[in-house]
mmCIF file of C-alpha atoms in Angstrom:
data_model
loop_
_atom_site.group_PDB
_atom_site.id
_atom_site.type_symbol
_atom_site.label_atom_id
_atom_site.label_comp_id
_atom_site.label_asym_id
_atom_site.label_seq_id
_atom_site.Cartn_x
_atom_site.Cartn_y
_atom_site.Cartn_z
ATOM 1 C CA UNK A 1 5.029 296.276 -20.129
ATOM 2 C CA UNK A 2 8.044 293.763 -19.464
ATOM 3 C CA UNK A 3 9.761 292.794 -16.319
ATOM 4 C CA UNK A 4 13.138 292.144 -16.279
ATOM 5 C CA UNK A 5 14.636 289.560 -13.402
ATOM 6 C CA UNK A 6 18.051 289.382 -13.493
ATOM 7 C CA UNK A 7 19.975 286.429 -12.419
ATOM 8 C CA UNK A 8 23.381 286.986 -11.969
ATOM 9 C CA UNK A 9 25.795 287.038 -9.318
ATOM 10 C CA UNK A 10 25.871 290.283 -7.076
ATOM 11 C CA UNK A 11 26.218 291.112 -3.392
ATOM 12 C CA UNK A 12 23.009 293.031 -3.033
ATOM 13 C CA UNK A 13 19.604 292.677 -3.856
ATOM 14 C CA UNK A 14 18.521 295.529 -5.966
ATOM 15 C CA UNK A 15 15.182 296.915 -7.353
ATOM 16 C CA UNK A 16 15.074 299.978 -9.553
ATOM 17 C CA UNK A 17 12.541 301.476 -11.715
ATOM 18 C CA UNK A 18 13.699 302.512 -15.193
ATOM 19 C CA UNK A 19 12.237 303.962 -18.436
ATOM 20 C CA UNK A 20 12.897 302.242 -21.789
ATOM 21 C CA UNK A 21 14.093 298.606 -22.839
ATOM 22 C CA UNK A 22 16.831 296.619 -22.392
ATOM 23 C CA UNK A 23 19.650 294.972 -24.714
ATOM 24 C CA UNK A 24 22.854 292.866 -24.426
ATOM 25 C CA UNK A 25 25.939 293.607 -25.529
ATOM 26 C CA UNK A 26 28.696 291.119 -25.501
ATOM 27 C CA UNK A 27 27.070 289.032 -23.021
ATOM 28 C CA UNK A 28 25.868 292.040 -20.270
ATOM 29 C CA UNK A 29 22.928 293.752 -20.065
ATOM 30 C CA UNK A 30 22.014 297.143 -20.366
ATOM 31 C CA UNK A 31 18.990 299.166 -20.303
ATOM 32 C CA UNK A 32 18.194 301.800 -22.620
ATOM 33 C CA UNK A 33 16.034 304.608 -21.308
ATOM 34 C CA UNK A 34 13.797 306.060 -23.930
ATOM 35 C CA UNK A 35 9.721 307.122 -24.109
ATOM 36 C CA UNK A 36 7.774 303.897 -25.446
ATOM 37 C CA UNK A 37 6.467 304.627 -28.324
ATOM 38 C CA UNK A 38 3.797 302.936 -30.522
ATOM 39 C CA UNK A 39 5.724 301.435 -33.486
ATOM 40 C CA UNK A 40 2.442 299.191 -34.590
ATOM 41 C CA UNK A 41 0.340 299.085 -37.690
ATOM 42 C CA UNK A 42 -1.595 302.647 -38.402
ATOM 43 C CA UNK A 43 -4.397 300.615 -38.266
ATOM 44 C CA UNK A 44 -4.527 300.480 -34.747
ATOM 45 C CA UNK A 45 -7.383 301.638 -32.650
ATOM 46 C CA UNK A 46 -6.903 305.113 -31.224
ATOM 47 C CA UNK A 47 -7.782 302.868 -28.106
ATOM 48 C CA UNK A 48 -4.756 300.761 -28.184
ATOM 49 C CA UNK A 49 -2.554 304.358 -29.367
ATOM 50 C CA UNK A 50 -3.617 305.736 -25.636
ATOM 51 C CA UNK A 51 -2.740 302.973 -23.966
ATOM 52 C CA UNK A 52 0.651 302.997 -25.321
ATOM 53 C CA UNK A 53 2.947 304.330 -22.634
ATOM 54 C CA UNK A 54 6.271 304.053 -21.470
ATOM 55 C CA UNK A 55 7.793 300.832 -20.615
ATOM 56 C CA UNK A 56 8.755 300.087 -17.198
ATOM 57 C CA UNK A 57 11.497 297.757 -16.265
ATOM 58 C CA UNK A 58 11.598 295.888 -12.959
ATOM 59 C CA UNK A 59 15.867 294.725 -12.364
ATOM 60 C CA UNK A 60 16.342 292.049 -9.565
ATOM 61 C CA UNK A 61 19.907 291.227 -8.743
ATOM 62 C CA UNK A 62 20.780 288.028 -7.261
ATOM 63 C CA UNK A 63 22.948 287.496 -4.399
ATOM 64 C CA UNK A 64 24.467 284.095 -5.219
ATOM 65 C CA UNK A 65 24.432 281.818 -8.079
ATOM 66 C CA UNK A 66 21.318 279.273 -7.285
ATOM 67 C CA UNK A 67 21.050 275.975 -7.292
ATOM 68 C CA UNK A 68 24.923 276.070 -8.934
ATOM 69 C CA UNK A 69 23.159 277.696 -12.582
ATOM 70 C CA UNK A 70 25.081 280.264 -13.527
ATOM 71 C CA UNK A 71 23.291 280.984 -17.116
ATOM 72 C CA UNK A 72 24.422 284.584 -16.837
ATOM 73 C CA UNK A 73 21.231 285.382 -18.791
ATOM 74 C CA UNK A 74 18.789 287.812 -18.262
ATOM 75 C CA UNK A 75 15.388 286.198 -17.553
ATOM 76 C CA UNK A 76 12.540 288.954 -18.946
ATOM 77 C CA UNK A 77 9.384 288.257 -17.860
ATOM 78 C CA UNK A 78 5.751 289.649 -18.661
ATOM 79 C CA UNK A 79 4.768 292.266 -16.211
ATOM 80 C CA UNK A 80 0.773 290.987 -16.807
ATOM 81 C CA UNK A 81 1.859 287.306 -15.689
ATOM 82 C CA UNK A 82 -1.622 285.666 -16.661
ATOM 83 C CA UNK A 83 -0.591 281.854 -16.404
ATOM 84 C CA UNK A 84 2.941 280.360 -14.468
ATOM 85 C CA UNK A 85 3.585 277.036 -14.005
ATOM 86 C CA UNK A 86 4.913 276.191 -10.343
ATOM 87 C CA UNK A 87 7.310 273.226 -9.919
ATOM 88 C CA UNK A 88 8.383 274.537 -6.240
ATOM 89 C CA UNK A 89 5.567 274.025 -3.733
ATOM 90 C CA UNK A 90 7.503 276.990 -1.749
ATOM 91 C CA UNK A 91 6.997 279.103 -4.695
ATOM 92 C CA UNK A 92 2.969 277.747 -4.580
ATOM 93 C CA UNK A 93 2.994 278.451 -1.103
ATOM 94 C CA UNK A 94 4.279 282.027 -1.177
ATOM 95 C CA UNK A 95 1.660 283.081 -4.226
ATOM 96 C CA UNK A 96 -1.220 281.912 -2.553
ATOM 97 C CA UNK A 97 0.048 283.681 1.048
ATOM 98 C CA UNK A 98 -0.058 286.927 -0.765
ATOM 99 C CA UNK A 99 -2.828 286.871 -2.539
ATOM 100 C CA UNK A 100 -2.046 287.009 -6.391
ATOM 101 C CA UNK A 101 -4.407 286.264 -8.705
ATOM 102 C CA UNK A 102 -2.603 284.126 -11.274
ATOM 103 C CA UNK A 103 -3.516 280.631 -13.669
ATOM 104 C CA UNK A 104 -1.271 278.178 -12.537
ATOM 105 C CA UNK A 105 -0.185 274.409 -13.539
ATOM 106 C CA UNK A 106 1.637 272.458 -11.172
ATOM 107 C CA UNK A 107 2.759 269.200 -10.936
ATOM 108 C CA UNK A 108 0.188 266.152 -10.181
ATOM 109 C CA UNK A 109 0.017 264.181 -7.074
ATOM 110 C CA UNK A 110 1.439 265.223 -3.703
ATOM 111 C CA UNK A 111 0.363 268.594 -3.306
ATOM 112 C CA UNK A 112 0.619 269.942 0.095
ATOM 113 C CA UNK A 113 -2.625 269.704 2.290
ATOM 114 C CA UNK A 114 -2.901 273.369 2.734
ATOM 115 C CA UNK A 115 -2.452 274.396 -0.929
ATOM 116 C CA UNK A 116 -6.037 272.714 -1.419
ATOM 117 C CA UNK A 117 -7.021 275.485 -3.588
ATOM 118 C CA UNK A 118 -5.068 274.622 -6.148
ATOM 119 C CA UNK A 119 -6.580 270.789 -6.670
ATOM 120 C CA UNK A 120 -8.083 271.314 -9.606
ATOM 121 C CA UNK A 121 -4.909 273.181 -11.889
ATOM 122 C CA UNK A 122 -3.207 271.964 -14.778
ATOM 123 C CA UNK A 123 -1.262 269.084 -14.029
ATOM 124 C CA UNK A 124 2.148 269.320 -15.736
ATOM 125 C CA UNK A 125 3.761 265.984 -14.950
ATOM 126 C CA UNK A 126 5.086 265.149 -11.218
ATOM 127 C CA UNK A 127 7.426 266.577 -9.362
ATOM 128 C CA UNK A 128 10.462 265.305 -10.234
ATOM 129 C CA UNK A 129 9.672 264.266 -13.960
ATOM 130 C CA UNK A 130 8.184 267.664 -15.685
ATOM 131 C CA UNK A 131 5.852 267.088 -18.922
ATOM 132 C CA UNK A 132 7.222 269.269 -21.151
ATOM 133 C CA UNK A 133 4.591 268.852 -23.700
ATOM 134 C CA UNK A 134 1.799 269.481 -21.238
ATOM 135 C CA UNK A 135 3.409 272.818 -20.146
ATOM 136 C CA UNK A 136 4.159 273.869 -23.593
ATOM 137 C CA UNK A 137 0.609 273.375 -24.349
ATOM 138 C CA UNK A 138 -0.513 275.470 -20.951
ATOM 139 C CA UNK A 139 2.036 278.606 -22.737
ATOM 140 C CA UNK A 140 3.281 279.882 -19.272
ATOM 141 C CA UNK A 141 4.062 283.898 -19.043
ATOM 142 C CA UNK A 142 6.730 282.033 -16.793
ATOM 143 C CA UNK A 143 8.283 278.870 -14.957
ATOM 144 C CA UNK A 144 9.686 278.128 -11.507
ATOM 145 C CA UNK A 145 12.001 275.869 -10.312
ATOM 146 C CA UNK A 146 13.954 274.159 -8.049
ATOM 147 C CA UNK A 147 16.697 271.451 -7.492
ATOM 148 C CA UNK A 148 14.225 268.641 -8.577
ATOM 149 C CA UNK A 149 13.735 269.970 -11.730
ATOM 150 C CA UNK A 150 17.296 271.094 -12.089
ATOM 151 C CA UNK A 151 18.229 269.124 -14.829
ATOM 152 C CA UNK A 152 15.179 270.262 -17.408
ATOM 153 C CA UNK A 153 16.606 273.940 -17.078
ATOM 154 C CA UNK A 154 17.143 274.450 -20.359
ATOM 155 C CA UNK A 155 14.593 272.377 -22.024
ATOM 156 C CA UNK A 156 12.187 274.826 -19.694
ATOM 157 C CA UNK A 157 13.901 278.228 -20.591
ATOM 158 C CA UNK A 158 13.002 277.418 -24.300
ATOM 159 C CA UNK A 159 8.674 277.491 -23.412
ATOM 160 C CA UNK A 160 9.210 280.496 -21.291
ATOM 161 C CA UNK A 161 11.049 282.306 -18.991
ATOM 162 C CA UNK A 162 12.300 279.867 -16.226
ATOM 163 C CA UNK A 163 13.165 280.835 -12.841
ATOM 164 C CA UNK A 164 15.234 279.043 -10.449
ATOM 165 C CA UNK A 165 14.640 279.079 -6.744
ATOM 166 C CA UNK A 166 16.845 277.333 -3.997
ATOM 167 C CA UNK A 167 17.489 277.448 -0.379
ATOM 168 C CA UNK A 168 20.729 277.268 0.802
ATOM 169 C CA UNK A 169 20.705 275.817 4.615
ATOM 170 C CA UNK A 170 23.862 278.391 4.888
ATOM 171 C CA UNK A 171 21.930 281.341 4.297
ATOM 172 C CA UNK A 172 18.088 279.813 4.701
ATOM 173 C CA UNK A 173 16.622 283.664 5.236
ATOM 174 C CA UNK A 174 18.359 285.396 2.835
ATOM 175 C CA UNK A 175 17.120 282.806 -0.151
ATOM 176 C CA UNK A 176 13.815 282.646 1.839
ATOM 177 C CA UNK A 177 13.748 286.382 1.455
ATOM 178 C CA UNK A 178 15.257 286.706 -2.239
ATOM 179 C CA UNK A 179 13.035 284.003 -3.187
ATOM 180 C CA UNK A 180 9.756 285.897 -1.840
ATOM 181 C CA UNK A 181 10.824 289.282 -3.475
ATOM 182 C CA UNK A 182 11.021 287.803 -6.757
ATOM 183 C CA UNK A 183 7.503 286.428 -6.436
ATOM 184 C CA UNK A 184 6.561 290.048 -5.239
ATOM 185 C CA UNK A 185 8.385 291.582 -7.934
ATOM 186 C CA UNK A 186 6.997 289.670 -10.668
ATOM 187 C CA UNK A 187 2.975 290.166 -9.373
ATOM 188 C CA UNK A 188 3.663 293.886 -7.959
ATOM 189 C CA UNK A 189 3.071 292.435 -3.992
ATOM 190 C CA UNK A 190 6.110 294.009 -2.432
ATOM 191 C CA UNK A 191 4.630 295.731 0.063
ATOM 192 C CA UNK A 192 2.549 292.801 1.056
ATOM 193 C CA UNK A 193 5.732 290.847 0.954
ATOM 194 C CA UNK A 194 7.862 292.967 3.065
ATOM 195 C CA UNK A 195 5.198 292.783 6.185
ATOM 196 C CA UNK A 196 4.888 288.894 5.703
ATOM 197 C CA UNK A 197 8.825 288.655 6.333
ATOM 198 C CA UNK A 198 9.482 291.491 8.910
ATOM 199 C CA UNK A 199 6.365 289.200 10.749
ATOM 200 C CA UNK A 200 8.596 286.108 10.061
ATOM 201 C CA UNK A 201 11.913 287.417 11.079
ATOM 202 C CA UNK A 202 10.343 289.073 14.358
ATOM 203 C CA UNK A 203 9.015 285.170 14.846
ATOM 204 C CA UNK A 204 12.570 283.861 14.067
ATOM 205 C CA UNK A 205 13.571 286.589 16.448
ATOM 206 C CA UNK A 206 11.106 285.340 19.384
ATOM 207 C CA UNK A 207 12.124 281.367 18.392
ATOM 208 C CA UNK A 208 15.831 281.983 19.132
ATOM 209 C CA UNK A 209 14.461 283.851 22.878
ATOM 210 C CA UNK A 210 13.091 280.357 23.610
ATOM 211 C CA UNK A 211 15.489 278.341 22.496
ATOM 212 C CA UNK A 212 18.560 280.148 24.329
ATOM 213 C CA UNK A 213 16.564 279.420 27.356
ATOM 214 C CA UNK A 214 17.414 275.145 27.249
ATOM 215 C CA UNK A 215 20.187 273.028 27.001
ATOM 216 C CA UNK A 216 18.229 270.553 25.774
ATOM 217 C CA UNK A 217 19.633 268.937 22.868
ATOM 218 C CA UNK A 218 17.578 267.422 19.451
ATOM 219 C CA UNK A 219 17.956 264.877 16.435
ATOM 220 C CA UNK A 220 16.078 265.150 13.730
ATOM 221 C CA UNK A 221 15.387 262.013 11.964
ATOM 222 C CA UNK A 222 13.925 261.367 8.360
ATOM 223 C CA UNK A 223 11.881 258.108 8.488
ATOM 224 C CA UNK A 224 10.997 256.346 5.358
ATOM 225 C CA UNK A 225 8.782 253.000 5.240
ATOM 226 C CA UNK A 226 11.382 251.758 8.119
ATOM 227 C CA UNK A 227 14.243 252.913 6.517
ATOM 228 C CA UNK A 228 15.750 256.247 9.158
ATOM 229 C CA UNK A 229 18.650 258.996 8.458
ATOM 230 C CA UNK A 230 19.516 261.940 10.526
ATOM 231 C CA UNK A 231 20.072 265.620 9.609
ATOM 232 C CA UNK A 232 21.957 267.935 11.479
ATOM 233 C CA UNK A 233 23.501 271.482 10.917
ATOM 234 C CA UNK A 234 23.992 272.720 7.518
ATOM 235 C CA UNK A 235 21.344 269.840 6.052
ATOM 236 C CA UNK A 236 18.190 270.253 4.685
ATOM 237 C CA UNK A 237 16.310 270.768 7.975
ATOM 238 C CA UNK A 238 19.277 272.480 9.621
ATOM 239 C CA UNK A 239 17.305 275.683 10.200
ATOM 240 C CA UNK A 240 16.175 273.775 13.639
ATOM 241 C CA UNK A 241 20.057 274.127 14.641
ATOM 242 C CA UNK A 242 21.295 277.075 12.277
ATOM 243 C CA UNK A 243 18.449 279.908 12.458
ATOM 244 C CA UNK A 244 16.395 279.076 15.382
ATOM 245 C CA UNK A 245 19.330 277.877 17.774
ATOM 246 C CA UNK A 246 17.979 274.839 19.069
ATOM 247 C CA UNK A 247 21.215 272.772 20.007
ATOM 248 C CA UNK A 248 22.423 269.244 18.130
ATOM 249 C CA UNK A 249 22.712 265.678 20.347
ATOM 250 C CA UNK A 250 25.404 265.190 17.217
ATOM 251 C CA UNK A 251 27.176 267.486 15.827
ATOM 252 C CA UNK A 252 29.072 264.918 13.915
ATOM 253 C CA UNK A 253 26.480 264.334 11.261
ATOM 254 C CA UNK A 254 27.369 264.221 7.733
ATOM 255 C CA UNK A 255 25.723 266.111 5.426
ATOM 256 C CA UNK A 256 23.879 265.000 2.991
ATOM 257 C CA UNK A 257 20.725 265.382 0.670
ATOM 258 C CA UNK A 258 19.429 262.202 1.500
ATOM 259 C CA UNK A 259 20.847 262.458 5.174
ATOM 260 C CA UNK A 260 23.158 260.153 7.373
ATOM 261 C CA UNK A 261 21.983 256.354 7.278
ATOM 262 C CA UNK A 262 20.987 255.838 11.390
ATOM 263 C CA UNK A 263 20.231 252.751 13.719
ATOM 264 C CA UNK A 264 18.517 252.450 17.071
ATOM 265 C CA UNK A 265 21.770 251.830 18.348
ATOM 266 C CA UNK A 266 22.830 255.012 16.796
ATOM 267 C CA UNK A 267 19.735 257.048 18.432
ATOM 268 C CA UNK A 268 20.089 255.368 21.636
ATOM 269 C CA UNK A 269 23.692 256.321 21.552
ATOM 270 C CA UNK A 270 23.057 259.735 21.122
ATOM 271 C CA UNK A 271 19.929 260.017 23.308
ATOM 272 C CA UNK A 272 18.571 262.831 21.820
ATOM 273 C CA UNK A 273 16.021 265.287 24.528
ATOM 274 C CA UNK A 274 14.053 265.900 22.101
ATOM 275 C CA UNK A 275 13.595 263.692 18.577
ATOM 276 C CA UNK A 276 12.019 265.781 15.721
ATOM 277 C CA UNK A 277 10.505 263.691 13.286
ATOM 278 C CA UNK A 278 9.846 263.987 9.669
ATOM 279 C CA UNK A 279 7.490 260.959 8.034
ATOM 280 C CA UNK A 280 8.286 261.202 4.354
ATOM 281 C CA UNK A 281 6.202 257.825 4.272
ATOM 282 C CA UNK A 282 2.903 260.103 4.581
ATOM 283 C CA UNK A 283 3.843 261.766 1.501
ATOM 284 C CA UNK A 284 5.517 259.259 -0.897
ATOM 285 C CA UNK A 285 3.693 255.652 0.930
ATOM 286 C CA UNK A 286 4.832 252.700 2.004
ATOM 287 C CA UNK A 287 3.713 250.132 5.103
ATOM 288 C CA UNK A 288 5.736 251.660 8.143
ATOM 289 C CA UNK A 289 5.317 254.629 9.278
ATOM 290 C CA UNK A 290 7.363 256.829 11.775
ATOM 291 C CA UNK A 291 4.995 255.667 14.966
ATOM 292 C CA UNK A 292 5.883 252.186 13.646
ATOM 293 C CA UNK A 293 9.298 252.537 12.806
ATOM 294 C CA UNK A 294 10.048 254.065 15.859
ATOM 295 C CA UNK A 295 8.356 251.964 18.107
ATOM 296 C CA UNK A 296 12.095 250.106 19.578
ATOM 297 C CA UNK A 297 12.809 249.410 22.782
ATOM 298 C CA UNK A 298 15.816 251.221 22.242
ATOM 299 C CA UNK A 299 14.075 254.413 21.141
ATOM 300 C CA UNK A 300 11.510 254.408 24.172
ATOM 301 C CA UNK A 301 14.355 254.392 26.596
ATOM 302 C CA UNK A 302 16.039 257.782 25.167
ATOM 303 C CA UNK A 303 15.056 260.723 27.134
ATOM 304 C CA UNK A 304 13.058 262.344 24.190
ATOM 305 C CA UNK A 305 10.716 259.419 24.655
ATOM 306 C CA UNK A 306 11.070 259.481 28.714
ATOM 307 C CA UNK A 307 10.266 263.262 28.268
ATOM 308 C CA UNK A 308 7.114 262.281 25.648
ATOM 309 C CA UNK A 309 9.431 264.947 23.410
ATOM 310 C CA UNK A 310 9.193 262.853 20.197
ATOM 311 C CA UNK A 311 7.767 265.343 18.172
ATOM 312 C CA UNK A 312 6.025 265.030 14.359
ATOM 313 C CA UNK A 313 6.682 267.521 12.197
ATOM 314 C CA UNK A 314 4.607 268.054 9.250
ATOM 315 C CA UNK A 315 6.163 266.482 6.357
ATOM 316 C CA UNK A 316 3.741 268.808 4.103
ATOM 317 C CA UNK A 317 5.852 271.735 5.467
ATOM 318 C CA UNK A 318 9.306 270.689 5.903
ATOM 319 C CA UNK A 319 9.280 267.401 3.012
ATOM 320 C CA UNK A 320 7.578 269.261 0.245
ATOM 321 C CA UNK A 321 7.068 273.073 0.874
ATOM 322 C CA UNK A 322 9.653 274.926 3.097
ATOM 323 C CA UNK A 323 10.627 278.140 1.526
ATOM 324 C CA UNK A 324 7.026 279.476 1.253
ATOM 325 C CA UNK A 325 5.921 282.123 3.472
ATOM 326 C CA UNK A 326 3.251 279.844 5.422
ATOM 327 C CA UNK A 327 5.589 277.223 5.526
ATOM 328 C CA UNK A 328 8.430 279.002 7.116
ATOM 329 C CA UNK A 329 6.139 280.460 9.598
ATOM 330 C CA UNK A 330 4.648 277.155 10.796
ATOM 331 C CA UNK A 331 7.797 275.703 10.243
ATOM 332 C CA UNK A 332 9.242 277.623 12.919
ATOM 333 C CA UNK A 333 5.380 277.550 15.456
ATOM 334 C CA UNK A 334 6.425 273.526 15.554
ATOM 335 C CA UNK A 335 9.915 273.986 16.613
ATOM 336 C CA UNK A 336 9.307 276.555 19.679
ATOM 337 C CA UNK A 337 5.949 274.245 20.636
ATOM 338 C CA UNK A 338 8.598 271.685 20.689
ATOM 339 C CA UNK A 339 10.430 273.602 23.165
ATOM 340 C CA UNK A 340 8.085 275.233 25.557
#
């Protein structure tokens, strides 16, 4: 049995169940809806002849073009997935939330705290630099990935199906969402996945109650062995200010991948209520820390610090994991904590 997952540009996201295979012709795909039937040697068991049956084809359609790959392909996957190698910790994240059962390689060093269970798999290189000798060698049924790994796309596709995940700040919930299904899709968990996001969007829902309730206004500063840049709307941790509501001390900020290069002067300037704070020093080390780098005169005088409102976030959720369905939901428990 095959799975097909279609990545194309569309403006819905479709599933439908068909009988039969499917071909391209001049560049599209099509599906051809015909009995299976068993074309092996007549040597074949009678056991394997029974168990023979139709083919069943699973179509995604994509909703946007991610991550700016536009292959046009058609990415056919096993429907028995028995090994995938996970470059995306979101992807990581969401497979271990709903339970599937599945080998999986990922890449060494930095893995989340809370994907624990997955110490001991196949390390395929790090995050950023795949090995693509060491994944060849695992033979994935299939590959996910996301912007860091954009650039070995095709060098990917050629070991196995490779599927590209990305979250656009613009539309965080509906990639969140298209993301999840095609996990689901893939390891037959769509019904487990549609009652982990209706839970998520009823928390997104009860987030945006809280927040309407304050005028206080938050940065959200990246600090990196004393080194600090600020994200606003539209960035990378925008969901604080685009989904949940909670309102921007700048609305200035430029956006950027990396973020906008800040001083104390800057955050006193701004004098943020509340300062959210990601440490990407716990995750990628270095000497200074956020408690450290933070610790300025000129910091401690802004009414987030007045207010004792300078908050931590987990870098293992929102540095190296958002997009995953445990992520997103904790993601969004620190933000209205934050609040209250």
């Amino acid at each position: 049995m095959k799975k097909i997952v279609t990545l194309a540009l569309a403006s819905v996201l479709s599933i439908a169940m068909l009988t039969g295979c499917a071909t391209k012709e001049n560049g599209n795909t099509t599906t051809n809806a015909t009995e299976g039937t068993n074309a092996e040697s007549p040597t074949q068991s009678s056991e394997d002849e029974a168990s023979s049956t139709t083919t069943t084809e699973t179509t995604v359609t994509d909703t946007s073009v991610n991550g700016g790959i536009d292959t046009g392909d058609t990415v056919t996957v096993p429907a028995d997935v028995k090994k995938a190698v996970v470059m995306d910790y979101g992807i990581l994240d969401t497979i271990q939330a709903l339970g599937i059962d599945v080998e999986v390689a990922i890449p060494s060093g930095e893995t989340p705290s809370f994907l624990s269970d997955f110490s001991d798999a196949t390390a395929i290189g790090s995050i950023k630099e795949p090995d693509l000798e060491a994944i060849f060698d695992f033979e994935p049924d299939v590959i996910f990935i996301s912007g860091r790994q954009e650039s070995f796309y095709d060098q990917l596709s050629e070991i196995a199906p490779t599927i590209y995940v990305s979250l656009d700040s613009a539309k965080y919930m509906e990639d969140f969402k298209y993301n999840t299904n095609i996990v689901a899709s893939i390891f037959n968990k769509e019904t487990e996945a549609n009652e982990a996001i209706k839970a998520i969007e009823a928390k997104v829902e009860a987030a945006k109650a809280v927040t309407a309730k304050t005028d206080d206004k938050a940065l959200i500063i990246l600090t990196n062995d004393g080194s600090m840049s600020a994200y606003g709307a539209g960035s990378r941790f925008g969901i604080i200010h685009d989904l949940l509501g909670v309102k921007a001390a700048d609305d200035s900020i430029e956006v950027s991948t990396h973020g906008q290069e800040v001083s104390y002067e800057y955050i006193s300037q701004v004098n943020p209520d509340i300062l959210f704070v990601v440490d990407r020093t716990v995750i990628a080390g270095g000497t200074n820390l956020a408690t450290t780098t933070l610790d300025n005169e000129l910091v401690n005088e802004t009414n987030a610090a007045t207010n004792n409102k300078i908050i931590s976030l987990d870098p293992d959720l929102w540095y190296l994991s958002g997009g995953g369905l445990t992520s997103v939901s904790e993601m969004i428990d620190e933000v209205v904590a934050a609040i209250r």
